CSV table of C-alpha atoms in Angstrom, one decimal:
chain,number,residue,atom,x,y,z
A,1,UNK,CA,3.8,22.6,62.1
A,2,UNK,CA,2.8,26.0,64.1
A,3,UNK,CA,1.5,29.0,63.0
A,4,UNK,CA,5.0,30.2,62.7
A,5,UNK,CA,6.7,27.6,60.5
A,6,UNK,CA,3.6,28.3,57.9
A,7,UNK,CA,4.1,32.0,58.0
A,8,UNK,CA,7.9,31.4,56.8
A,9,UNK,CA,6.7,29.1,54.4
A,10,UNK,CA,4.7,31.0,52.6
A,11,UNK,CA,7.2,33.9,52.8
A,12,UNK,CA,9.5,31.6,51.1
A,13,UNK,CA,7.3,30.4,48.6
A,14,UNK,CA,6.5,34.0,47.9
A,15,UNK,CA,10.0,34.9,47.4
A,16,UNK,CA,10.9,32.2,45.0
A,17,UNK,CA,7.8,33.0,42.6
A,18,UNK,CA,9.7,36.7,43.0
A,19,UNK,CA,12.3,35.6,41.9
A,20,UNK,CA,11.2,33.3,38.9
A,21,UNK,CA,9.7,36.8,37.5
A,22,UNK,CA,6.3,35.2,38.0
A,23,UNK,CA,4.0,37.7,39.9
A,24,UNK,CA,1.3,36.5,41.9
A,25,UNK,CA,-2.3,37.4,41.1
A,26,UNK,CA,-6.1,36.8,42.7
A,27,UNK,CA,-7.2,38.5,39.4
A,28,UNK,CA,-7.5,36.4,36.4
A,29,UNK,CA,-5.9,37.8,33.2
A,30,UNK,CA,-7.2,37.9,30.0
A,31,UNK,CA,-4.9,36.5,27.2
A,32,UNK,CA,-7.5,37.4,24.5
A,33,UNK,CA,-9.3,35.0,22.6
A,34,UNK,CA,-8.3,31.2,21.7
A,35,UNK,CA,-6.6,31.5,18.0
A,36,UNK,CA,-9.7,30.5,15.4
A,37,UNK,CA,-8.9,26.9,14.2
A,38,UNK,CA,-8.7,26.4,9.9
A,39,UNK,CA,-12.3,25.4,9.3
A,40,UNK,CA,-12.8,24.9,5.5
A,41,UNK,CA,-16.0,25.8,5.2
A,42,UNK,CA,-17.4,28.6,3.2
A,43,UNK,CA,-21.1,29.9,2.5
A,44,UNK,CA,-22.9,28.2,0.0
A,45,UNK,CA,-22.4,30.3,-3.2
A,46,UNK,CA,-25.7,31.9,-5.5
A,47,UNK,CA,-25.4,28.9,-8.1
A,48,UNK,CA,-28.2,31.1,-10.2
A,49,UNK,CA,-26.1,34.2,-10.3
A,50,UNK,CA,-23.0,31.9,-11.4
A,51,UNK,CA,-24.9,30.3,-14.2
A,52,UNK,CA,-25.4,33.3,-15.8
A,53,UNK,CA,-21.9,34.1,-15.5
A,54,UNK,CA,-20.6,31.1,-17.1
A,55,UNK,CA,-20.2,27.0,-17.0
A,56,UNK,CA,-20.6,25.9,-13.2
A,57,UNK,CA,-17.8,23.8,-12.0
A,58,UNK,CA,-15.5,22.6,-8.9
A,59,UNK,CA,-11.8,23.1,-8.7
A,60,UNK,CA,-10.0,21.5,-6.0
A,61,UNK,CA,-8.1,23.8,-3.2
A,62,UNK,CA,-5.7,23.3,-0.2
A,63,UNK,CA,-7.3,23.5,2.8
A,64,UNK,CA,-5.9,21.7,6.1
A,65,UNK,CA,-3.4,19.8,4.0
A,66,UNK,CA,-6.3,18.1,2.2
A,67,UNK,CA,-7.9,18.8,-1.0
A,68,UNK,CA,-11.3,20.6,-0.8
A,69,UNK,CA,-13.9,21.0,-3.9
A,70,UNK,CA,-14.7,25.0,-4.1
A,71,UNK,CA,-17.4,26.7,-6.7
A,72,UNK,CA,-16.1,28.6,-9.5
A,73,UNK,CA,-17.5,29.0,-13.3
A,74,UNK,CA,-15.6,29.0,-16.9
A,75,UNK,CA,-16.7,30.6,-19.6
A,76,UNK,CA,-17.1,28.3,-22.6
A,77,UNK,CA,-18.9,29.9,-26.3
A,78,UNK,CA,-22.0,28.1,-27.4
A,79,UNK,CA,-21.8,25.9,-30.2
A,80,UNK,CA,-17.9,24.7,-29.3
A,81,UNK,CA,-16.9,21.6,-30.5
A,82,UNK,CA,-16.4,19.0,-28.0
A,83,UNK,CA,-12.9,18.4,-28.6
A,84,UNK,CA,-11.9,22.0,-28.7
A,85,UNK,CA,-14.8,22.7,-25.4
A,86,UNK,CA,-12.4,19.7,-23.7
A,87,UNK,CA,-9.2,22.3,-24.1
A,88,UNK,CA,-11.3,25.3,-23.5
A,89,UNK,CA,-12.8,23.8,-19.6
A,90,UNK,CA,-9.3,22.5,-18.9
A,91,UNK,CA,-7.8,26.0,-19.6
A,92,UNK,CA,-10.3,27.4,-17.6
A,93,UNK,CA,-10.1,25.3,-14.8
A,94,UNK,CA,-6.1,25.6,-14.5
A,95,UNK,CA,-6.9,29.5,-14.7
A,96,UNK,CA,-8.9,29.1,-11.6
A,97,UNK,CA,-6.3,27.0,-9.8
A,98,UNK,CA,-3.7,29.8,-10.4
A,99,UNK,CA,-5.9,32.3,-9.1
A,100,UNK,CA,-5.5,34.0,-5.5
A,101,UNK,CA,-8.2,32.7,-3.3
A,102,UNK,CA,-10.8,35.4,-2.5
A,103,UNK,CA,-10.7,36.8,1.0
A,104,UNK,CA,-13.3,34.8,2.8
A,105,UNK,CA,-11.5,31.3,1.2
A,106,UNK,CA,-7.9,32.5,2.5
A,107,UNK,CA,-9.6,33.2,6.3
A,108,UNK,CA,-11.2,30.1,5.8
A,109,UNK,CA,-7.6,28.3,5.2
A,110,UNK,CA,-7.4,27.8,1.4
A,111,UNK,CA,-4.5,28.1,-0.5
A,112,UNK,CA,-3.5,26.8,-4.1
A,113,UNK,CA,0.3,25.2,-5.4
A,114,UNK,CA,-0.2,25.8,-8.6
A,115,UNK,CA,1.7,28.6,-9.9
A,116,UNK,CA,3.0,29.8,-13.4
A,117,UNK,CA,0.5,30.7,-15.9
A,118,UNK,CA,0.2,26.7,-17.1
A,119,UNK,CA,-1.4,26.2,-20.4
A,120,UNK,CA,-3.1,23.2,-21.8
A,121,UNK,CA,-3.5,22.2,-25.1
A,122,UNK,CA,-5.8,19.1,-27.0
A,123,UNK,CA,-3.8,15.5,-27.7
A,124,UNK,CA,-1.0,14.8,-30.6
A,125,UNK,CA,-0.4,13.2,-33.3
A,126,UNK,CA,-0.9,8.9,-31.9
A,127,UNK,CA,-2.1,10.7,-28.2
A,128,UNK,CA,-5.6,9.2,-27.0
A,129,UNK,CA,-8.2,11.3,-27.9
A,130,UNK,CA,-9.0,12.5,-24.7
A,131,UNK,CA,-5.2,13.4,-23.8
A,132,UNK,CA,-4.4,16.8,-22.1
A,133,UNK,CA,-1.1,18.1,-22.8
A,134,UNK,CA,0.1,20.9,-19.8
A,135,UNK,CA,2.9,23.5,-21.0
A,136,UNK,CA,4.7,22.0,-17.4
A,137,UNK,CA,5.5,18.5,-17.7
A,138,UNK,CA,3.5,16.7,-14.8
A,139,UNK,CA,6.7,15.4,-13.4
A,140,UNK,CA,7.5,19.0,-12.8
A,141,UNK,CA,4.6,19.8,-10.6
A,142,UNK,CA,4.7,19.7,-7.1
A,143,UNK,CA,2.7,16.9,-5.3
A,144,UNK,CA,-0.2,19.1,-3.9
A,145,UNK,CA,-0.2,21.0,-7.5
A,146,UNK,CA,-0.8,17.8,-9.6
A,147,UNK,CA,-3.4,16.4,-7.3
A,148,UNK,CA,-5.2,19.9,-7.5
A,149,UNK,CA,-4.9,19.7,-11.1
A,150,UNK,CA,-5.6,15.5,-11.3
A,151,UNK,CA,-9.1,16.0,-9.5
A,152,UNK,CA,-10.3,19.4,-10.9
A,153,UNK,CA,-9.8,17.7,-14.1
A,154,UNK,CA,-11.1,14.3,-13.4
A,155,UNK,CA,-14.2,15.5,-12.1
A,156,UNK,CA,-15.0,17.9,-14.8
A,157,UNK,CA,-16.3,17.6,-18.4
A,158,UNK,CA,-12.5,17.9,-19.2
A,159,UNK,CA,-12.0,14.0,-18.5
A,160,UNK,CA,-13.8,11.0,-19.5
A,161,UNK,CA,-15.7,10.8,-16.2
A,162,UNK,CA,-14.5,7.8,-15.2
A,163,UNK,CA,-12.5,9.5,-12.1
A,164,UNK,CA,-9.1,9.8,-14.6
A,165,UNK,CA,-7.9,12.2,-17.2
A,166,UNK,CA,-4.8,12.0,-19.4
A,167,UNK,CA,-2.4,14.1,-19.2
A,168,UNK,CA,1.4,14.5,-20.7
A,169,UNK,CA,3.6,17.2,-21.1
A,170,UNK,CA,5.3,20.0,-23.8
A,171,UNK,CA,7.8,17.3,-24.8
A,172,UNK,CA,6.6,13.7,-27.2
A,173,UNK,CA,6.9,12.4,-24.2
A,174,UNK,CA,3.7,9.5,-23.9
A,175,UNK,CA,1.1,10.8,-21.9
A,176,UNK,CA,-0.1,8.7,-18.6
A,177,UNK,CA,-3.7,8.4,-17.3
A,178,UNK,CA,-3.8,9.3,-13.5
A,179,UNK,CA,-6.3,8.5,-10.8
A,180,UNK,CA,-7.6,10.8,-8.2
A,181,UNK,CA,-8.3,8.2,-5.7
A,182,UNK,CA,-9.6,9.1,-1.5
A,183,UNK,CA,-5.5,8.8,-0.6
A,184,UNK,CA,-4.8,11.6,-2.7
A,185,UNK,CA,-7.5,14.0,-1.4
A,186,UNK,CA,-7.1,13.6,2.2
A,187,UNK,CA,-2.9,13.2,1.8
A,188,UNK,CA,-1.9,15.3,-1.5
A,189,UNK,CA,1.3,15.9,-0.2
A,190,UNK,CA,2.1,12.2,0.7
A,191,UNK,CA,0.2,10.4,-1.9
A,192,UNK,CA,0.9,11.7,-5.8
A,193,UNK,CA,-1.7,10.5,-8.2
A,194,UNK,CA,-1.1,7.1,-9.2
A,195,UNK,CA,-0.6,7.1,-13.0
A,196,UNK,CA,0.2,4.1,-15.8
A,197,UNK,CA,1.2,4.2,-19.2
A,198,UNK,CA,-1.8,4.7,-21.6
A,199,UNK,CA,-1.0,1.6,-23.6
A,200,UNK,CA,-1.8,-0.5,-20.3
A,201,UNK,CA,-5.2,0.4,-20.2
């Protein structure tokens, strides 16, 4: 092709990035920076200051669609029996749930499902003595809530340590014992907590 044919060509080329609305540039352009990507990871708290504010514990927030274990304290009177200290961590832990993420854990990509003020009361009449009744039936919750509320209970005083905790609902309803297990952390909105009747176990 001659020097001529390429000068048209480009002419045409030219004219059809025109008209495409695309202008042509030797200058790169700045789009700003990447958008930051949700990195769950917050600075390692003042564990001395927190001891003096109350009990040290974990609750467990969303982050990434996974559930990821945060600091926070409850406040729990000396000399409480265990039973009643049971009720007292569990309420304590719900209240944390509830609560709005601080600022740095919302730019870090936490959020929490549960919502509504749940209460928690000690077992019933026939109910396991480490049962856990929630003013919202279980069934009620939503999948991510109940696994929040599942592993910040199982892996508090609140439960029998074993990785379960009992829980039931308002109603006489039998309470179930359910499992935090590695599918529900890493899925909580694909895997519920598997639960059985107490009387299986």
């Amino acid at each position: 092709m001659n020097v001529r044919g390429l000068l048209a060509l480009s002419a045409t080329g030219a004219a059809l990035l025109t008209g495409c609305g695309i202008r042509s540039t030797e200058v790169p352009t700045n789009f700003g920076p990447a958008p930051s990507r949700v990195h769950c990871s917050l600075s390692e708290p003042d564990v001395s200051t927190q001891a003096t504010r109350g009990l040290p514990v974990q609750v467990f927030l969303l982050c990434g669609s996974q559930l990821v274990a945060v600091d926070r304290t409850v406040r729990v009177p000396d000399g409480t029996a265990d039973s009643a200290r049971r009720v007292l961590v569990a309420q304590g832990l719900l209240d944390e749930l509830e609560a709005t993420p601080s600022t740095a854990e919302k730019e870090a990509g936490y959020t929490t499902d549960v919502r509504g003020a749940t209460g928690v009361t000690g077992p019933r009449r026939n109910d396991p003595d480490e049962t856990l009744r929630l003013s919202t039936p279980p069934n009620d919750l939503t999948s991510y809530a109940l696994a929040q509320i599942v592993c910040t209970f199982s892996d508090s005083t609140a439960a029998e340590g074993d990785g379960s905790v009992i829980l039931g609902g308002p109603a006489n309803d039998p309470p179930r014992r359910y499992e935090c297990t590695d599918e529900v952390r890493t899925r909580p909105g694909s895997n519920e907590p598997p639960s059985t009747d107490v009387s299986d176990t």
